[in-house]
Amino acid sequence: MIVETTIHSFSLWHHFAHKPGFDAVAFSDLARSMGFQGISLSLNDTSYRHLGGRETERMDRLRTYLTAHGMSLEIDTSDTSPGNMSEMLKVAHRMGATSLRTYTRHGGEVREMMQNTASDLAEVMQEAGELGVIIVLENHEDFTGPELAEIVERVTHPNLKILYDYGNSQMVLEDPIAALEAVLPHVHSIHFKDHVMIRPEDAGQLTVAGVPVGDGFLPLTELTRRLLNQGLRRFTFENVWAYSAPIQEGRTALDGVNLGEGTFAFLDPPFDPAVVVLQQSEFSPEKLVELESDALHRGHTAFRQILGNLGATGDWVSR
């Protein structure tokens, strides 16, 4: 089966922050050299983060590069408020992006968050349809799989889908396979990553930490098999080495989750910085860039091996 592989700009967030001259076009050029057929680009702040600014010249320059090399584009925002979503839909359309990722910024009780998120999205779905952009709502440290599916089903629009992240359900102490089963009919995009759990005594509180793909405890092969069987043919690789997120207080383990076991196994200290970093301030910017590059390439090899072992092929195979 032919599978397209793309890469998320968060995979190189230290490069963007610390490496001189590393911008969205340099990132795209690196992605192309590694055999990826497209990119996902974070525009997730007021200065459009990894685009480097809001100027239309930046948007057009990147679109020209991607078009010239036959590469696809997906972009990210957060905040489902109609004003932000309308702005970002126009940006996505101008840049030639096929989809716009978002997640909720609402707080409060879960049912209230769900209602507010659904109401926001309902207001912009007509514009999304007119512009030909798919909005993908991500499981992002806030909703369980069933809750996310309910939001999408409540809005009921063909341009609203789900982005399934391999590891983010852990932040709500939900098993990743259970989360996937709940959202599977609605999945349009994915983030392929790897995580470990860190004990409270080792991180200050119960924490999820990103590691190079293949070095963690997520059920990568089983998740990928289920997505392939569902018909997904675009997989977005995301290197989340040096990322971590605490489990919010008050969360309790959902059915099938046993802390310290299986997918939720704890990584034992001492921690090898090639695998996990909890305090980035302990390293120089140059060292962070070096370690990130190593994690990227090691994880990319594991990513391709998992896809290949499941019968996937594509332009990336020979790279």
Tab-separated table of C-alpha atoms in Angstrom:
chain	number	residue	atom	x	y	z
A	1	MET	CA	0.000	0.000	0.000
A	2	ILE	CA	1.263	3.482	-0.901
A	3	VAL	CA	1.664	5.784	2.093
A	4	GLU	CA	2.660	9.460	2.096
A	5	THR	CA	4.922	10.567	4.928
A	6	THR	CA	5.100	14.132	6.208
A	7	ILE	CA	6.924	15.782	9.093
A	8	HIS	CA	5.827	18.297	11.701
A	9	SER	CA	7.883	21.422	12.359
A	10	PHE	CA	7.774	20.742	16.108
A	11	SER	CA	10.236	17.952	15.304
A	12	LEU	CA	12.896	20.661	15.015
A	13	TRP	CA	11.677	23.330	17.395
A	14	HIS	CA	15.159	23.857	18.841
A	15	HIS	CA	16.525	24.323	15.325
A	16	PHE	CA	13.939	27.031	14.706
A	17	ALA	CA	14.781	28.662	18.035
A	18	HIS	CA	18.574	28.398	18.016
A	19	LYS	CA	20.032	27.556	14.604
A	20	PRO	CA	20.865	30.657	12.534
A	21	GLY	CA	19.034	30.789	9.212
A	22	PHE	CA	16.771	27.830	9.968
A	23	ASP	CA	13.349	28.905	8.733
A	24	ALA	CA	10.280	27.317	7.146
A	25	VAL	CA	11.962	26.912	3.758
A	26	ALA	CA	15.105	25.416	5.314
A	27	PHE	CA	12.861	23.032	7.237
A	28	SER	CA	11.029	22.064	4.042
A	29	ASP	CA	14.338	21.509	2.266
A	30	LEU	CA	15.524	19.218	5.076
A	31	ALA	CA	12.203	17.359	5.012
A	32	ARG	CA	12.524	16.820	1.274
A	33	SER	CA	16.100	15.543	1.639
A	34	MET	CA	14.837	12.966	4.163
A	35	GLY	CA	12.174	11.699	1.779
A	36	PHE	CA	9.109	13.329	3.307
A	37	GLN	CA	6.403	14.331	0.829
A	38	GLY	CA	5.016	17.204	2.867
A	39	ILE	CA	5.186	19.233	6.053
A	40	SER	CA	2.989	20.330	8.929
A	41	LEU	CA	3.863	23.833	10.082
A	42	SER	CA	3.045	25.340	13.470
A	43	LEU	CA	1.622	28.863	13.219
A	44	ASN	CA	0.551	28.611	16.820
A	45	ASP	CA	1.197	32.093	18.185
A	46	THR	CA	0.714	35.747	17.245
A	47	SER	CA	3.873	35.795	15.113
A	48	TYR	CA	2.916	32.552	13.319
A	49	ARG	CA	5.651	30.621	15.125
A	50	HIS	CA	7.576	28.503	12.588
A	51	LEU	CA	6.636	30.675	9.631
A	52	GLY	CA	8.646	33.369	11.411
A	53	GLY	CA	6.172	36.208	10.914
A	54	ARG	CA	2.759	37.169	9.587
A	55	GLU	CA	3.907	38.789	6.339
A	56	THR	CA	2.212	37.469	3.217
A	57	GLU	CA	5.613	37.374	1.516
A	58	ARG	CA	6.626	34.587	3.896
A	59	MET	CA	3.470	32.635	3.105
A	60	ASP	CA	3.939	33.008	-0.626
A	61	ARG	CA	7.639	32.126	-0.526
A	62	LEU	CA	6.932	28.868	1.288
A	63	ARG	CA	4.009	28.009	-0.979
A	64	THR	CA	6.210	28.565	-4.030
A	65	TYR	CA	8.857	26.201	-2.650
A	66	LEU	CA	6.370	23.474	-1.743
A	67	THR	CA	4.534	23.728	-5.057
A	68	ALA	CA	7.780	23.543	-7.020
A	69	HIS	CA	8.719	20.316	-5.265
A	70	GLY	CA	5.254	18.734	-5.155
A	71	MET	CA	5.048	18.816	-1.355
A	72	SER	CA	1.876	19.037	0.706
A	73	LEU	CA	1.179	21.430	3.588
A	74	GLU	CA	-0.903	21.288	6.749
A	75	ILE	CA	-0.844	24.164	9.252
A	76	ASP	CA	-1.506	24.399	12.987
A	77	THR	CA	-3.247	26.880	15.203
A	78	SER	CA	-4.802	26.642	18.634
A	79	ASP	CA	-7.880	28.404	20.006
A	80	THR	CA	-11.192	27.505	18.405
A	81	SER	CA	-12.637	31.021	18.760
A	82	PRO	CA	-14.380	32.026	15.518
A	83	GLY	CA	-12.190	35.096	15.025
A	84	ASN	CA	-8.960	33.121	15.216
A	85	MET	CA	-10.327	30.279	13.122
A	86	SER	CA	-11.561	32.583	10.378
A	87	GLU	CA	-8.185	34.319	10.224
A	88	MET	CA	-6.301	31.034	10.055
A	89	LEU	CA	-8.625	29.525	7.462
A	90	LYS	CA	-7.730	32.431	5.176
A	91	VAL	CA	-4.029	31.872	5.887
A	92	ALA	CA	-4.397	28.161	5.130
A	93	HIS	CA	-6.132	28.943	1.849
A	94	ARG	CA	-3.466	31.440	0.803
A	95	MET	CA	-0.651	29.009	1.616
A	96	GLY	CA	-2.309	26.066	-0.127
A	97	ALA	CA	-2.712	24.038	3.063
A	98	THR	CA	-5.074	21.093	2.884
A	99	SER	CA	-5.987	21.210	6.567
A	100	LEU	CA	-5.936	23.440	9.642
A	101	ARG	CA	-5.239	21.820	13.012
A	102	THR	CA	-6.733	23.330	16.150
A	103	TYR	CA	-7.542	22.464	19.748
A	104	THR	CA	-9.644	24.046	22.429
A	105	ARG	CA	-8.513	26.816	24.749
A	106	HIS	CA	-11.717	26.723	26.778
A	107	GLY	CA	-11.571	25.894	30.464
A	108	GLY	CA	-14.100	24.857	33.064
A	109	GLU	CA	-16.118	21.693	33.367
A	110	VAL	CA	-15.632	19.187	30.560
A	111	ARG	CA	-19.228	19.354	29.296
A	112	GLU	CA	-19.017	23.148	29.185
A	113	MET	CA	-15.714	22.966	27.309
A	114	MET	CA	-17.252	20.579	24.811
A	115	GLN	CA	-20.259	22.808	24.222
A	116	ASN	CA	-18.162	25.951	23.773
A	117	THR	CA	-15.755	24.199	21.413
A	118	ALA	CA	-18.576	22.807	19.286
A	119	SER	CA	-20.288	26.211	19.143
A	120	ASP	CA	-17.055	27.901	18.020
A	121	LEU	CA	-16.449	25.400	15.234
A	122	ALA	CA	-20.028	25.461	14.004
A	123	GLU	CA	-19.650	29.192	13.299
A	124	VAL	CA	-16.759	28.722	10.855
A	125	MET	CA	-17.643	25.534	9.037
A	126	GLN	CA	-19.333	27.302	6.134
A	127	GLU	CA	-16.182	29.351	5.541
A	128	ALA	CA	-14.031	26.220	5.773
A	129	GLY	CA	-16.188	24.554	3.141
A	130	GLU	CA	-16.060	27.552	0.820
A	131	LEU	CA	-12.262	27.738	1.094
A	132	GLY	CA	-11.801	23.988	0.723
A	133	VAL	CA	-9.918	23.574	4.006
A	134	ILE	CA	-10.442	20.646	6.392
A	135	ILE	CA	-10.454	21.624	10.067
A	136	VAL	CA	-8.950	18.882	12.230
A	137	LEU	CA	-9.630	18.963	15.968
A	138	GLU	CA	-6.805	17.363	17.956
A	139	ASN	CA	-6.882	15.346	21.162
A	140	HIS	CA	-4.569	17.747	22.924
A	141	GLU	CA	-4.304	17.220	26.691
A	142	ASP	CA	-7.965	18.121	27.172
A	143	PHE	CA	-10.601	15.690	25.823
A	144	THR	CA	-10.868	11.917	25.796
A	145	GLY	CA	-11.496	10.117	22.529
A	146	PRO	CA	-15.271	9.754	23.106
A	147	GLU	CA	-15.521	13.433	24.073
A	148	LEU	CA	-13.678	14.526	20.939
A	149	ALA	CA	-15.854	12.306	18.735
A	150	GLU	CA	-18.987	13.753	20.344
A	151	ILE	CA	-17.901	17.304	19.509
A	152	VAL	CA	-17.361	16.442	15.847
A	153	GLU	CA	-20.640	14.541	15.640
A	154	ARG	CA	-22.468	17.452	17.264
A	155	VAL	CA	-21.204	19.897	14.626
A	156	THR	CA	-21.831	17.429	11.765
A	157	HIS	CA	-19.981	19.005	8.842
A	158	PRO	CA	-17.909	17.190	6.189
A	159	ASN	CA	-15.024	19.648	6.635
A	160	LEU	CA	-14.617	18.903	10.353
A	161	LYS	CA	-12.465	15.878	11.140
A	162	ILE	CA	-10.141	14.683	13.911
A	163	LEU	CA	-6.363	14.720	14.239
A	164	TYR	CA	-5.372	11.706	16.315
A	165	ASP	CA	-2.149	12.147	18.262
A	166	TYR	CA	-0.504	8.871	19.263
A	167	GLY	CA	0.401	10.053	22.759
A	168	ASN	CA	-1.786	12.945	23.856
A	169	SER	CA	-4.482	10.748	25.399
A	170	GLN	CA	-1.933	9.944	28.105
A	171	MET	CA	-2.338	13.495	29.453
A	172	VAL	CA	-5.911	12.596	30.443
A	173	LEU	CA	-4.797	9.119	31.585
A	174	GLU	CA	-6.618	7.430	28.709
A	175	ASP	CA	-5.230	4.417	26.897
A	176	PRO	CA	-4.106	5.450	23.379
A	177	ILE	CA	-5.779	2.446	21.745
A	178	ALA	CA	-9.087	3.192	23.501
A	179	ALA	CA	-8.832	6.813	22.364
A	180	LEU	CA	-8.168	5.755	18.783
A	181	GLU	CA	-11.099	3.348	18.701
A	182	ALA	CA	-13.422	6.158	19.775
A	183	VAL	CA	-12.305	8.597	17.070
A	184	LEU	CA	-11.270	6.226	14.272
A	185	PRO	CA	-14.195	6.909	11.884
A	186	HIS	CA	-13.404	10.634	12.008
A	187	VAL	CA	-9.597	10.566	11.730
A	188	HIS	CA	-8.155	12.663	8.904
A	189	SER	CA	-4.615	13.313	10.180
A	190	ILE	CA	-2.254	11.884	12.780
A	191	HIS	CA	0.847	12.776	14.758
A	192	PHE	CA	3.171	9.771	15.021
A	193	LYS	CA	5.318	10.187	18.148
A	194	ASP	CA	6.586	8.318	21.194
A	195	HIS	CA	6.306	8.918	24.959
A	196	VAL	CA	7.317	7.610	28.361
A	197	MET	CA	5.903	8.282	31.821
A	198	ILE	CA	7.992	9.925	34.550
A	199	ARG	CA	7.292	9.332	38.254
A	200	PRO	CA	6.259	12.328	40.392
A	201	GLU	CA	9.393	11.990	42.520
A	202	ASP	CA	11.561	12.285	39.402
A	203	ALA	CA	9.757	15.207	37.732
A	204	GLY	CA	7.938	17.074	40.508
A	205	GLN	CA	4.599	15.591	39.460
A	206	LEU	CA	3.344	12.766	37.272
A	207	THR	CA	4.609	13.658	33.797
A	208	VAL	CA	4.502	12.513	30.187
A	209	ALA	CA	7.809	12.995	28.364
A	210	GLY	CA	8.584	12.851	24.674
A	211	VAL	CA	11.366	10.581	23.432
A	212	PRO	CA	12.705	9.640	19.993
A	213	VAL	CA	10.316	7.357	18.124
A	214	GLY	CA	11.144	3.780	19.086
A	215	ASP	CA	12.596	4.660	22.494
A	216	GLY	CA	9.274	4.920	24.336
A	217	PHE	CA	6.375	2.777	25.436
A	218	LEU	CA	3.522	3.766	23.109
A	219	PRO	CA	1.999	0.860	21.105
A	220	LEU	CA	3.222	2.302	17.829
A	221	THR	CA	2.813	-0.776	15.665
A	222	GLU	CA	-0.721	-1.563	16.839
A	223	LEU	CA	-1.905	2.035	16.472
A	224	THR	CA	-0.411	2.226	12.985
A	225	ARG	CA	-1.949	-1.106	11.956
A	226	ARG	CA	-5.421	0.081	12.976
A	227	LEU	CA	-5.019	3.357	11.109
A	228	LEU	CA	-3.801	1.616	7.961
A	229	ASN	CA	-6.712	-0.822	8.147
A	230	GLN	CA	-9.068	2.152	8.430
A	231	GLY	CA	-7.616	3.524	5.174
A	232	LEU	CA	-5.329	6.302	6.422
A	233	ARG	CA	-2.543	6.877	3.898
A	234	ARG	CA	-0.782	9.990	5.222
A	235	PHE	CA	1.342	9.707	8.371
A	236	THR	CA	2.907	12.751	9.993
A	237	PHE	CA	6.114	12.065	11.901
A	238	GLU	CA	6.687	14.224	14.971
A	239	ASN	CA	9.918	14.121	16.951
A	240	VAL	CA	8.931	15.218	20.473
A	241	TRP	CA	12.278	14.664	22.186
A	242	ALA	CA	12.693	17.189	25.066
A	243	TYR	CA	8.955	17.866	25.317
A	244	SER	CA	7.130	17.096	28.548
A	245	ALA	CA	3.697	17.765	30.038
A	246	PRO	CA	2.461	17.214	33.584
A	247	ILE	CA	-0.716	15.270	34.258
A	248	GLN	CA	-3.275	17.763	35.504
A	249	GLU	CA	-4.260	17.417	39.143
A	250	GLY	CA	-7.546	15.640	39.643
A	251	ARG	CA	-7.134	13.284	36.694
A	252	THR	CA	-7.683	9.629	37.515
A	253	ALA	CA	-6.706	6.650	35.420
A	254	LEU	CA	-9.434	5.544	33.017
A	255	ASP	CA	-10.405	1.943	32.320
A	256	GLY	CA	-7.501	-0.223	31.227
A	257	VAL	CA	-4.811	2.188	32.449
A	258	ASN	CA	-2.360	0.930	35.052
A	259	LEU	CA	0.302	3.458	35.939
A	260	GLY	CA	3.747	1.913	35.772
A	261	GLU	CA	2.697	-0.826	33.355
A	262	GLY	CA	2.643	-1.270	29.580
A	263	THR	CA	1.992	1.962	27.699
A	264	PHE	CA	2.101	3.816	31.025
A	265	ALA	CA	5.411	2.311	32.184
A	266	PHE	CA	7.824	4.608	34.015
A	267	LEU	CA	11.261	5.405	32.656
A	268	ASP	CA	13.850	4.846	35.362
A	269	PRO	CA	16.526	7.434	36.120
A	270	PRO	CA	19.247	8.407	35.532
A	271	PHE	CA	17.902	9.868	32.312
A	272	ASP	CA	20.055	9.760	29.197
A	273	PRO	CA	19.688	13.153	27.434
A	274	ALA	CA	19.739	11.350	24.105
A	275	VAL	CA	16.401	9.845	25.160
A	276	VAL	CA	14.683	12.302	27.496
A	277	VAL	CA	15.307	15.845	28.739
A	278	LEU	CA	13.153	17.362	31.471
A	279	GLN	CA	15.171	20.553	32.098
A	280	GLN	CA	16.259	22.121	28.826
A	281	SER	CA	18.019	24.937	30.685
A	282	GLU	CA	20.719	22.446	31.649
A	283	PHE	CA	21.975	22.388	28.049
A	284	SER	CA	23.387	25.016	25.727
A	285	PRO	CA	21.378	25.954	22.628
A	286	GLU	CA	24.048	24.309	20.468
A	287	LYS	CA	23.783	21.060	22.437
A	288	LEU	CA	19.980	21.084	22.201
A	289	VAL	CA	20.222	21.417	18.420
A	290	GLU	CA	22.735	18.575	18.246
A	291	LEU	CA	20.697	16.242	20.451
A	292	GLU	CA	17.494	17.111	18.594
A	293	SER	CA	19.080	16.281	15.244
A	294	ASP	CA	20.265	12.914	16.547
A	295	ALA	CA	16.813	12.154	17.978
A	296	LEU	CA	15.164	13.150	14.713
A	297	HIS	CA	17.210	10.809	12.557
A	298	ARG	CA	17.113	7.886	14.968
A	299	GLY	CA	13.347	8.227	15.317
A	300	HIS	CA	12.872	8.602	11.577
A	301	THR	CA	14.556	5.251	11.022
A	302	ALA	CA	12.207	3.576	13.512
A	303	PHE	CA	9.188	5.314	11.940
A	304	ARG	CA	10.010	3.965	8.484
A	305	GLN	CA	10.690	0.490	9.863
A	306	ILE	CA	7.279	0.321	11.525
A	307	LEU	CA	5.500	1.424	8.363
A	308	GLY	CA	7.531	-0.963	6.214
A	309	ASN	CA	6.916	-3.914	8.522
A	310	LEU	CA	3.171	-3.315	8.127
A	311	GLY	CA	3.362	-3.443	4.326
A	312	ALA	CA	3.495	0.287	3.596
A	313	THR	CA	5.644	1.647	0.795
A	314	GLY	CA	6.144	4.920	-0.998
A	315	ASP	CA	8.673	7.447	-2.228
A	316	TRP	CA	10.274	7.487	1.227
A	317	VAL	CA	11.411	3.858	1.103
A	318	SER	CA	14.649	4.418	-0.820
A	319	ARG	CA	15.796	7.401	1.253
